[in-house]
Coordinates of C-alpha atoms and ligand atoms in Angstrom, one line a residue:
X1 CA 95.9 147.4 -48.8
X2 CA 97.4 144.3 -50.3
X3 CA 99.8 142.6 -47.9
X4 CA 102.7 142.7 -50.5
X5 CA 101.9 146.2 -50.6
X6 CA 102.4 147.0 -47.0
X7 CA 105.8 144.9 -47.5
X8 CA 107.1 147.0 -50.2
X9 CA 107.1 149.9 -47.8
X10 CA 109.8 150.0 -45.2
X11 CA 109.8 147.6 -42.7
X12 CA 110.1 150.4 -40.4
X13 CA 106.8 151.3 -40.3
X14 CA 103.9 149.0 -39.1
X15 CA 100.2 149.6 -41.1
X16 CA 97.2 148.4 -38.8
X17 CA 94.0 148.0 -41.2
X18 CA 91.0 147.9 -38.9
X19 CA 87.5 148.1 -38.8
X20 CA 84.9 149.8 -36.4
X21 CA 82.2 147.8 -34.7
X22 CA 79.8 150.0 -36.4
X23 CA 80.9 149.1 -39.9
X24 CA 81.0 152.9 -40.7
X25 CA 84.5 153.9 -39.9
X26 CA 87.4 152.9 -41.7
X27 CA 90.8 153.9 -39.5
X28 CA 94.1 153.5 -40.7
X29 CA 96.6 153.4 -38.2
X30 CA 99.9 153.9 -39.1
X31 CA 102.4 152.8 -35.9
X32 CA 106.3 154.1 -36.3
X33 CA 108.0 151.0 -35.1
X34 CA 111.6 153.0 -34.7
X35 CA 113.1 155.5 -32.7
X36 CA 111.9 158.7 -33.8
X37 CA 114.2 160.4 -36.3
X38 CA 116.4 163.2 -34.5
X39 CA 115.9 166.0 -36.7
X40 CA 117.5 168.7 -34.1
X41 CA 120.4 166.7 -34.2
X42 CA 120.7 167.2 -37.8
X43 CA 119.9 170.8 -37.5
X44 CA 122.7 171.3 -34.8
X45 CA 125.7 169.3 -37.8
X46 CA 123.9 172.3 -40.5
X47 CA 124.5 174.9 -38.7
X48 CA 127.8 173.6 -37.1
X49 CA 128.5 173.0 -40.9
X50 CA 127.6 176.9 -42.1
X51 CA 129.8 178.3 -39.2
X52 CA 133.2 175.9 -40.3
X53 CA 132.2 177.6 -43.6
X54 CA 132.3 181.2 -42.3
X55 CA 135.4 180.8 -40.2
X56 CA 137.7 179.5 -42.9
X57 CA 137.0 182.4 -45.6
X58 CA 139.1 183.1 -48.7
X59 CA 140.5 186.1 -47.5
X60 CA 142.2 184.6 -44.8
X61 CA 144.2 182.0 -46.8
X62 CA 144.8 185.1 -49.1
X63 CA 145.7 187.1 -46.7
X64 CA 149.3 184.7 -46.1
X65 CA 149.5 185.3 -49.8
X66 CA 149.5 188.9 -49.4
X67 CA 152.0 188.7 -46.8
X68 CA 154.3 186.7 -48.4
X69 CA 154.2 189.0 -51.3
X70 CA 155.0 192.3 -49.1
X71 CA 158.2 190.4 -48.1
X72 CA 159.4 189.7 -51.1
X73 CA 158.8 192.8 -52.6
X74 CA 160.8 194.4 -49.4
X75 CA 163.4 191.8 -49.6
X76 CA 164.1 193.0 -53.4
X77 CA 163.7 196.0 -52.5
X78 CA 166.3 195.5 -49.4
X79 CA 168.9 193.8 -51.9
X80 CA 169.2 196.4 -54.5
X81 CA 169.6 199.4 -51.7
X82 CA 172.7 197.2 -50.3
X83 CA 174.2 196.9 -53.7
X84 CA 173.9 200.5 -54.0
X85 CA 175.7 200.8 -50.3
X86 CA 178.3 198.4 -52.0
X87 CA 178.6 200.6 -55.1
X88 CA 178.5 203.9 -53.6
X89 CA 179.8 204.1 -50.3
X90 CA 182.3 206.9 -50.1
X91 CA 182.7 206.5 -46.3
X92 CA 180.7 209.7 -46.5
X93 CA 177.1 211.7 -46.2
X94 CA 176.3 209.2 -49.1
X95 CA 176.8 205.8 -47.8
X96 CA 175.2 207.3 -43.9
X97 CA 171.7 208.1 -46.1
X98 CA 171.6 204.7 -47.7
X99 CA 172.5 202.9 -44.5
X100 CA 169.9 204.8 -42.9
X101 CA 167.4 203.7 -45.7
X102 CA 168.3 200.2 -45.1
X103 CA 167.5 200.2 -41.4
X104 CA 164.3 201.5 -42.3
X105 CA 163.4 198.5 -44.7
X106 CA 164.8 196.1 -42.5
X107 CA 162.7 197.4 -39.7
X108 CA 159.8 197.0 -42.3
X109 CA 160.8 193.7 -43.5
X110 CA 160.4 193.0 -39.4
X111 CA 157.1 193.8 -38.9
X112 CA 155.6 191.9 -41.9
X113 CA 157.5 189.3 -40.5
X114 CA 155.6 189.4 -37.4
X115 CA 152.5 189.9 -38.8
X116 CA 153.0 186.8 -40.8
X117 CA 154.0 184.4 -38.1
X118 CA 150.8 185.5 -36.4
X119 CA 148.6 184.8 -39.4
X120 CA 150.3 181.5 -39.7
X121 CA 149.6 180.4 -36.1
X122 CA 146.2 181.4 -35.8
X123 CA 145.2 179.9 -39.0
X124 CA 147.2 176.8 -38.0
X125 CA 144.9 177.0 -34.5
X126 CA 141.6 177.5 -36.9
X127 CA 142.5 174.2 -39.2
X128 CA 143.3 172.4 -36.2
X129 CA 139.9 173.3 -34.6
X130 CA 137.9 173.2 -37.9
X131 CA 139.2 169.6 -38.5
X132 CA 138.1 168.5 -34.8
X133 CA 134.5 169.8 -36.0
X134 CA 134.6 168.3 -38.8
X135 CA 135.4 165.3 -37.2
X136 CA 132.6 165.3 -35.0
X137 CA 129.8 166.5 -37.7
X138 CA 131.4 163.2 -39.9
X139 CA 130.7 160.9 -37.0
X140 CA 127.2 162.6 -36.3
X141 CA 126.4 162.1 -39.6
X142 CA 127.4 158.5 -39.8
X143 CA 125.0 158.4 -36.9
X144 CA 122.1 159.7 -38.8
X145 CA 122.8 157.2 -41.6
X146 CA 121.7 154.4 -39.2
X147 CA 118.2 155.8 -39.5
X148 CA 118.2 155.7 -43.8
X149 CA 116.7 152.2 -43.6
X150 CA 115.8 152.8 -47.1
X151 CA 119.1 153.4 -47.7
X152 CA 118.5 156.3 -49.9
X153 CA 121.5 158.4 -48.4
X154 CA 124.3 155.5 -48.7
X155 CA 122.9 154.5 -52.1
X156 CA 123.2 158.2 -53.3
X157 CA 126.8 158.2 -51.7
X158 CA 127.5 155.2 -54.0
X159 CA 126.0 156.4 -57.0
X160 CA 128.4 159.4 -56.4
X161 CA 131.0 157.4 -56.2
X162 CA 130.7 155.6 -58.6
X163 CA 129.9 158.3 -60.8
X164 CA 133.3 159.7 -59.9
X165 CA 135.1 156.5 -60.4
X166 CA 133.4 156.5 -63.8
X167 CA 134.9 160.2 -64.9
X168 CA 138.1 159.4 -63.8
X169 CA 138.3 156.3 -65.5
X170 CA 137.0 158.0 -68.5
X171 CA 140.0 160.8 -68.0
X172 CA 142.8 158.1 -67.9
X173 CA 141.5 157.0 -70.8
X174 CA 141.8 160.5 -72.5
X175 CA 145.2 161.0 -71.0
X176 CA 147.3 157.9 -70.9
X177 CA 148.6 157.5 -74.0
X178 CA 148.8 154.2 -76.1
X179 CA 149.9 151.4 -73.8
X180 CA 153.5 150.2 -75.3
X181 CA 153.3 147.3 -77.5
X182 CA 155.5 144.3 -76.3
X183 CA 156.6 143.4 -79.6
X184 CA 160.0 144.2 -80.0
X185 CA 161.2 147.0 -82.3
X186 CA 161.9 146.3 -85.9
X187 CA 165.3 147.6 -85.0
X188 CA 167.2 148.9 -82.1
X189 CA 168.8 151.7 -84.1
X190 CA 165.1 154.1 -83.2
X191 CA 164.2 156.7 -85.1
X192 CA 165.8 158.2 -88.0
X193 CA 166.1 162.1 -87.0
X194 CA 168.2 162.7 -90.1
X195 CA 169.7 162.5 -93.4
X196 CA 173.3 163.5 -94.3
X197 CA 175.1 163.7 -97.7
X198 CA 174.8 163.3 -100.6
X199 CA 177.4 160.6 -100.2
X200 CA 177.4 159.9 -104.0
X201 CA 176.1 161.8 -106.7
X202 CA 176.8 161.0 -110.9
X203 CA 175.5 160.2 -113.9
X204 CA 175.0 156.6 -115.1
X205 CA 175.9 155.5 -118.7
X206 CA 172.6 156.2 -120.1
X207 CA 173.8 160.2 -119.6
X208 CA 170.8 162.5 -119.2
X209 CA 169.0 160.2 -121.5
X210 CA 166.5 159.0 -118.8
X211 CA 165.2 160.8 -116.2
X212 CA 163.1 158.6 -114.7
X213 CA 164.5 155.1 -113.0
X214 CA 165.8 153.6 -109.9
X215 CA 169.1 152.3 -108.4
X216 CA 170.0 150.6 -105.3
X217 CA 171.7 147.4 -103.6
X218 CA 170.0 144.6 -102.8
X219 CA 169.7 144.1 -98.9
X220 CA 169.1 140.7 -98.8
X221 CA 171.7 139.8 -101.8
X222 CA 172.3 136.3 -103.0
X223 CA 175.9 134.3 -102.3
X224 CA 178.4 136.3 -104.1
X225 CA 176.6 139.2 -104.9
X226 CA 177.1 141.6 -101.7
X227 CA 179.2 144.1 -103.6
X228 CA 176.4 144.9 -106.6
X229 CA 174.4 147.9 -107.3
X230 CA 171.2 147.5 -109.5
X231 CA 170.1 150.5 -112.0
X232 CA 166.6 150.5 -114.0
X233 CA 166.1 153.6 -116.3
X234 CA 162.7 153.8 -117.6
X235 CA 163.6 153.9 -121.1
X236 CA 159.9 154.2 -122.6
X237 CA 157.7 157.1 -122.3
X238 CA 159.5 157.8 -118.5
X239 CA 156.9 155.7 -117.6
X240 CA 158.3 152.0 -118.8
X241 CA 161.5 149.4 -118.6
X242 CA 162.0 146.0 -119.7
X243 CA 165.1 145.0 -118.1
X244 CA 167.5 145.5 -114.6
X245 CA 170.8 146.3 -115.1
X246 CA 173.5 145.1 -112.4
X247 CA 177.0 146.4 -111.8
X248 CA 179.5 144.8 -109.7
X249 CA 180.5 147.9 -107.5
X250 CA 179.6 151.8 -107.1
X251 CA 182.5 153.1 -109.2
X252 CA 181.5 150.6 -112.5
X253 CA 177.9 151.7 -112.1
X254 CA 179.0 155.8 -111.8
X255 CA 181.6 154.7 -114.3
X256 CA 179.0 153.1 -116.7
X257 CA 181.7 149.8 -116.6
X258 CA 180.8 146.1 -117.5
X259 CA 176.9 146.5 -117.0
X260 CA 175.1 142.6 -116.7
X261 CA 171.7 143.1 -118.5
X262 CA 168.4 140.6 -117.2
X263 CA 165.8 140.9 -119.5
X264 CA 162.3 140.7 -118.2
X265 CA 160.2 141.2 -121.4
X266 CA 160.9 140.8 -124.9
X267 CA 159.3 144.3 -125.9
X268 CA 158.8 147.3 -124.4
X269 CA 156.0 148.3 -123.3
X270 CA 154.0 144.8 -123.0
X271 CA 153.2 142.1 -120.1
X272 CA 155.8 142.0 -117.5
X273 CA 157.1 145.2 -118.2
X274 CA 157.9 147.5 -115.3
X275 CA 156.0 150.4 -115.0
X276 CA 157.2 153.2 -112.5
X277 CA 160.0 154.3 -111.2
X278 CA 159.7 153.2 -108.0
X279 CA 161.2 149.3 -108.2
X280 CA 163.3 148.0 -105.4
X281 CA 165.2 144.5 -105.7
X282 CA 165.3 142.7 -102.1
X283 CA 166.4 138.7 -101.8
X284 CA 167.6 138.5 -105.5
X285 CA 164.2 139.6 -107.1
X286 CA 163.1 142.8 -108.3
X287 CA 159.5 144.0 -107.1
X288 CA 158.0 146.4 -109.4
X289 CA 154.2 147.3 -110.8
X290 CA 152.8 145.3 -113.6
X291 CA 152.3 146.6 -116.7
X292 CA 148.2 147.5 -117.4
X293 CA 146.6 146.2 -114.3
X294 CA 146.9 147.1 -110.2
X295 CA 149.4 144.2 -109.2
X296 CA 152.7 143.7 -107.5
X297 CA 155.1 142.0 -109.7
X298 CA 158.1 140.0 -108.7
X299 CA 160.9 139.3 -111.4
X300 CA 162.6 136.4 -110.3
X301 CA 166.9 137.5 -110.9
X302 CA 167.9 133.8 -111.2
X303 CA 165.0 131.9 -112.8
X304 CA 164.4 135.1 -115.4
X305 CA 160.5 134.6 -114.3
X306 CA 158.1 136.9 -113.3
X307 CA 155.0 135.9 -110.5
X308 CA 152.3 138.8 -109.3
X309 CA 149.7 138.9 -106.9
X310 CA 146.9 141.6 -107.2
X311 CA 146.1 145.0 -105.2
X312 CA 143.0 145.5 -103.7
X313 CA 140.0 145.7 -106.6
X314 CA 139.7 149.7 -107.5
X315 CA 143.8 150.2 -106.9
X316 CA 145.2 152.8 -108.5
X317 CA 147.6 152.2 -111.5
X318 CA 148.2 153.6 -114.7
X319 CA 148.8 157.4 -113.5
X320 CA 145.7 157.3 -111.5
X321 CA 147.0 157.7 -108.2
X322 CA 150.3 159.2 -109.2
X323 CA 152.7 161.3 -106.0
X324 CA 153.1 164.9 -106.8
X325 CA 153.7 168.2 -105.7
X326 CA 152.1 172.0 -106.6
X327 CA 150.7 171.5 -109.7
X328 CA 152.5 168.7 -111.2
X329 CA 152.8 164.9 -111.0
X330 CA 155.7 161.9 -111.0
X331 CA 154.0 159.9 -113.8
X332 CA 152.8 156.1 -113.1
X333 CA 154.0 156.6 -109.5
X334 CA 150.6 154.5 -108.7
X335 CA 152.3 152.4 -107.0
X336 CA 156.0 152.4 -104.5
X337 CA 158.1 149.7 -103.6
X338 CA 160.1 150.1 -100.4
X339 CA 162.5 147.6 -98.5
X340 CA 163.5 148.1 -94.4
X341 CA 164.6 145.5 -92.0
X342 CA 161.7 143.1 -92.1
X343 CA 161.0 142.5 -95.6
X344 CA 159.0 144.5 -98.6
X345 CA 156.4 147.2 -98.4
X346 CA 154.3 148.3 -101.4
X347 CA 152.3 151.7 -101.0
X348 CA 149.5 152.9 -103.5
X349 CA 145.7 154.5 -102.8
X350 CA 142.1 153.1 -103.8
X351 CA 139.1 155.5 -103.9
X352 CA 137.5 154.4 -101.1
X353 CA 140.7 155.4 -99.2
X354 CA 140.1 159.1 -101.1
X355 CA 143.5 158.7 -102.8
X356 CA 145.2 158.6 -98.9
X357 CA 148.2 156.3 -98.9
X358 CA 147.4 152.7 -98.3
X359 CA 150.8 150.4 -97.2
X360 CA 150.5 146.9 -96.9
X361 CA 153.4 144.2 -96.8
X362 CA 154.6 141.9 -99.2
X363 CA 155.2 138.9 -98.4
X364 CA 158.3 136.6 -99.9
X365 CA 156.0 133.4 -100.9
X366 CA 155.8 131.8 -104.2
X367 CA 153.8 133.4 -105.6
X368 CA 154.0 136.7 -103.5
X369 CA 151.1 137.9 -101.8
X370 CA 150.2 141.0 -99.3
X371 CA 150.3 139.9 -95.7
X372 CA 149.3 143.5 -93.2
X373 CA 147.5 146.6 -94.3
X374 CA 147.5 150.1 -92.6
X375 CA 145.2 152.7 -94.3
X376 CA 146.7 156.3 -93.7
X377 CA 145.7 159.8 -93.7
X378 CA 148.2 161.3 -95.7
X379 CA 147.2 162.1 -99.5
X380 CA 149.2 160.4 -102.1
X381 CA 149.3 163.4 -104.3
X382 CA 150.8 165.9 -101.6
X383 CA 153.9 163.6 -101.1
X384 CA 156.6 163.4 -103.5
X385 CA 157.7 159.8 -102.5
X386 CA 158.0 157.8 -99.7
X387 CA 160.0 155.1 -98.0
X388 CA 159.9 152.2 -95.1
X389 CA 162.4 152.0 -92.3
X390 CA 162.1 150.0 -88.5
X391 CA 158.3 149.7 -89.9
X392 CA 158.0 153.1 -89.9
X393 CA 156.5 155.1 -93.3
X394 CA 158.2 158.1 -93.9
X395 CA 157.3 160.7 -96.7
X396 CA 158.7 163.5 -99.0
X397 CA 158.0 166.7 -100.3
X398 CA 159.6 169.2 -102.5
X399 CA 160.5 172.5 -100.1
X400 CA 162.4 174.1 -103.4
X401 CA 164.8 173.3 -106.0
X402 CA 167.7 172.8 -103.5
X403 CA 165.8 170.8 -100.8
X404 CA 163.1 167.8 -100.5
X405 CA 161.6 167.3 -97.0
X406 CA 160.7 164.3 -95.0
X407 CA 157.7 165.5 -93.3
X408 CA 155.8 162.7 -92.8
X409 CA 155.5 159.4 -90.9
X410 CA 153.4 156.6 -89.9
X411 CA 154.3 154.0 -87.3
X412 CA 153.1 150.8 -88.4
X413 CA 153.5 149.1 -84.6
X414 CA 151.6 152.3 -82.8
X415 CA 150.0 153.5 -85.6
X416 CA 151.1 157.3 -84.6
X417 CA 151.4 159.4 -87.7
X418 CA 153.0 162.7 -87.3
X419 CA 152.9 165.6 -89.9
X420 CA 155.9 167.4 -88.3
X421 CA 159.1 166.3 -89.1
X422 CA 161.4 168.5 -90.6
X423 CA 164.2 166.5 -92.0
X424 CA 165.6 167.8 -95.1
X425 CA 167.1 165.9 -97.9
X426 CA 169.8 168.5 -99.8
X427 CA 169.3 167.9 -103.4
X428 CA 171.8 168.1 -106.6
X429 CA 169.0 167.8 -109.1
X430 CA 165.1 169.5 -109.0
X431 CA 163.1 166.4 -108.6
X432 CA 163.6 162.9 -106.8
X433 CA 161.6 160.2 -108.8
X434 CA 162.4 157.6 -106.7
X435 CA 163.3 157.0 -102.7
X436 CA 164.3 153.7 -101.1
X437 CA 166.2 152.9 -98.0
X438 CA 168.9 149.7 -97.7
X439 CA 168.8 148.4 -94.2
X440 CA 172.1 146.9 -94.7
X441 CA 173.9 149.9 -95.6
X442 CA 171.4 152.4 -94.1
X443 CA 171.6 154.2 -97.3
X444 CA 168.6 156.0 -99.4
X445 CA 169.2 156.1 -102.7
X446 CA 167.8 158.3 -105.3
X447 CA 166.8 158.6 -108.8
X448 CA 167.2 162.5 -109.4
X449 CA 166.7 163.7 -113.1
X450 CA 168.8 160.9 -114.6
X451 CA 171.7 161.1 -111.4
X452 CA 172.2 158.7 -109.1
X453 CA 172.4 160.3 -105.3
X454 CA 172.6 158.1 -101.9
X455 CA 172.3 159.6 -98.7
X456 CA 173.3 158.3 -95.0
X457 CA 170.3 158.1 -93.3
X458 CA 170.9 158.8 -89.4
X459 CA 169.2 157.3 -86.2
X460 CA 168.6 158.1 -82.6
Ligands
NAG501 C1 130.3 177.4 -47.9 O1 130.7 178.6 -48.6 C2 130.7 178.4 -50.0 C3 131.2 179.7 -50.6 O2 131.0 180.8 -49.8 C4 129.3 178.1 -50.5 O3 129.3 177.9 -51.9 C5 128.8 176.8 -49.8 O4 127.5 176.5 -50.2 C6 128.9 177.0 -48.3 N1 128.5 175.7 -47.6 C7 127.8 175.6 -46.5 C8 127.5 174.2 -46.0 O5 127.3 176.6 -46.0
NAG502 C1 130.7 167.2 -31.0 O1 129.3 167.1 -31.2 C2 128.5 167.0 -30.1 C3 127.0 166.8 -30.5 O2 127.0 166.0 -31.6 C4 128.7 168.3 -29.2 O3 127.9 168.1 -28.0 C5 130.1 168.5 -29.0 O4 130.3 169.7 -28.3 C6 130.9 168.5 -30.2 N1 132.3 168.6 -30.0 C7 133.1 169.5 -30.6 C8 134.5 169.5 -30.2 O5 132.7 170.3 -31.4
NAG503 C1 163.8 132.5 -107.4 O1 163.8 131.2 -107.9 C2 164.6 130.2 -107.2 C3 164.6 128.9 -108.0 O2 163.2 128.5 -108.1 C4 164.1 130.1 -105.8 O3 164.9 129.2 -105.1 C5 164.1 131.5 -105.1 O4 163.5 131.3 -103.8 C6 163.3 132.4 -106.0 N1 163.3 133.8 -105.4 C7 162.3 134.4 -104.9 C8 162.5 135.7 -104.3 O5 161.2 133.9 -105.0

């Protein structure tokens, strides 16, 4: 045998390779270099091991169970025999029986009593044995480990360990939820839990003409115009516009008073033409989707100039993506603008997000672009519309006639989407073709049918 052979074996045992004078035998002498291995030892911790085992059975930690239970029941039992003393003690033959019964159960109640202090002691004297054995079998074991010079048992022992360590780590993972993000919220107001009103509710001056459009205020408004309301009607096909229409207060726009026309194309439909209803205007500039191709325009209110900046390739637009609800659809709703406290939101769907609602931001640049996208689970077709606010997604759907739900949300800083909220929006008209909420006034406003509804939208 090959000296880095013999080494590879444990250095516990000593190999002697030698050779007879006669050149016939071959004797390999194998010398055991430590103290012999105490196997009775061992045998003594088993059995010691098997008897702890048999002294400590089930029955007698069930039997304290059982115990326990036999008082309680007595005890009940004890109670509702002294409110019938209470109740019907006439001073008579009566009240003498029931007293009688209630000496009987007490005396009852006694002896469980007994019975259990004595269970209790003994088992306390059997645990306080049965860890003094165990005790002694731990250090005897630790004992025998000093002869693993392999180290098979400890290595086993850490495996084990570790293997432990491993599934617990593994659990926490399951369980803990989502560390908290340390960015702070979007807005210390929390969550909105619901939705009163309508506050407002009236035609504009188009009348019924219109029933698809948008209204709203601005809620980052230029110098001097604080007080004004925006209105776009989609005058062509329900599906087009070609100008924003600004009033200088709530009662001229419900009053149809003194209307300030922008133009944003010369014709109607044709490039630079809204399409959808679902425009918002946010710092002076109205943010809408372009007319014929998947791209987020921005109509400049001042300069009377439109800049764009594409979608994703494969975006839907022109009805191909629309929202919707049983078996109809909000035409050219491909694509919906939405303003909260950090700025403006544009959501549509692409096919390789199977028509599930993609949001991404908008950022204010010249020319805009999209800064963050979140790709969600929730179909764009089962909503009826959505809006942003504190970064969250929230979106509709038509209950009945009388009521639209928010029952959906997505929580662009943990990513939690829920599918449960129940917050119902009461409604004057049968469909809502647009949604947007003002962070400044914390107001959604509505296009319903050709009315104009807002709504006070309540936090935590
Ligand atoms: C102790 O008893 C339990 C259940 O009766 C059994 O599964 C276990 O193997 C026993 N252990 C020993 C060391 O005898
Ligand atoms: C502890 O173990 C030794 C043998 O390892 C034995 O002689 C002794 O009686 C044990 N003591 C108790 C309290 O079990
Ligand atoms: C609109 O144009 C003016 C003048 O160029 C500019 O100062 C302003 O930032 C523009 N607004 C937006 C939202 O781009």
């Amino acid at each position: 045998m090959k000296p880095s052979l013999v080494s590879a074996w444990t250095a516990a045992y000593f190999l002697a390779l030698s050779q007879s004078v006669s050149g016939k035998d071959c004797v390999c002498e194998l010398k055991n270099l430590q103290r012999p291995f105490p196997t009775e030892k061992l045998d003594t911790i088993l059995t010691e091991a098997s008897q702890c085992n048999r002294s400590i059975t089930s029955s007698q930690i069930t039997e304290v169970d059982v115990l326990m239970l036999g008082v309680q029941r007595r005890l009940d039992q004890l109670e509702k025999s002294v409110s019938v003393l209470e109740n019907e003690d006439d001073g008579d033959l009566y009240g003498a029986v029931s007293l009688r019964i209630i000496e009987l159960e007490l005396a009852e109640v006694q002896v469980l009593l007994g019975k259990l202090k004595n269970t209790i002691k003994s088992n306390k004297q059997l645990s306080e044995i049965t860890a003094t054995k165990l005790q002694n079998m731990t250090e005897g074991m630790q004992e025998l480990e000093g002869f693993d010079l392999s180290y098979v048992v400890s290595k086993q022992q850490e495996n084990r360990r570790m293997k432990r360590q491993l599934a617990e780590c593994q659990q926490e993972l399951h369980t803990t939820p989502q560390t908290p993000t340390l960015h702070p919220r979007r807005c210390p107001q929390g969550q909105l839990v619901n939705v009163n009103g309508p506050r407002t509710y009236g035609l504009t001056q188009y009348g019924t003409s219109y029933s698809y459009g948008a209204w709203g205020k601005d809620p980052k408004p230029a110098p001097g115009k604080e007080g004004m309301y925006w209105l776009v009607a989609l005058t062509r096909s329900n599906a087009y516009a070609n100008f924003v229409r600004h009033y200088s207060s709530l009662s001229t726009i419900l009053g149809g008073v003194g209307p300030v026309d922008s133009p944003i194309s010369s014709s109607n439909p044709s490039t630079n033409t809204i399409v959808g209803p679902n425009v918002v205007q946010y710092g002076d500039a109205l943010y809408y989707g372009c007319y014929n191709t998947p791209s987020v325009c921005r109509f400049n209110i001042s300069t009377r100039t439109v800049t764009k900046t594409p979608l994703p390739q494969n975006s839907g637009f022109n009805n191909k993506f629309p929202f919707g609800h049983l078996d109809a659809t909000y035409i050219y709703t491909d694509l919906d603008f939405a303003t909260d406290e950090s700025g403006v939101w544009v959501v549509y769907t692409t096919p390789d997000n199977f028509g599930n609602v993609i949001l991404s931001e908008v950022l204010e640049g010249s020319p805009p672009s999209l800064g963050r996208s979140w790709r969600t689970s929730l179909h764009k077709r089962t909503a009826t519309n959505t809006f942003m606010a504190c970064g969250v997604l929230y979106a509709t759907r038509f209950l009945d006639k009388q009521t639209e739900e928010i029952f959906y949300s997505f929580d662009t800083e943990t990513m939690e989407e829920r599918y449960d909220l129940k917050i119902h929006l009461k409604k004057m008209q049968t469909n809502i073709q647009s949604l947007n909420y003002n962070p400044r006034d914390r107001m959604l406003y509505a296009y319903s049918n050709s009315y104009i509804v807002s709504y006070y939208a309540v936090f935590q």
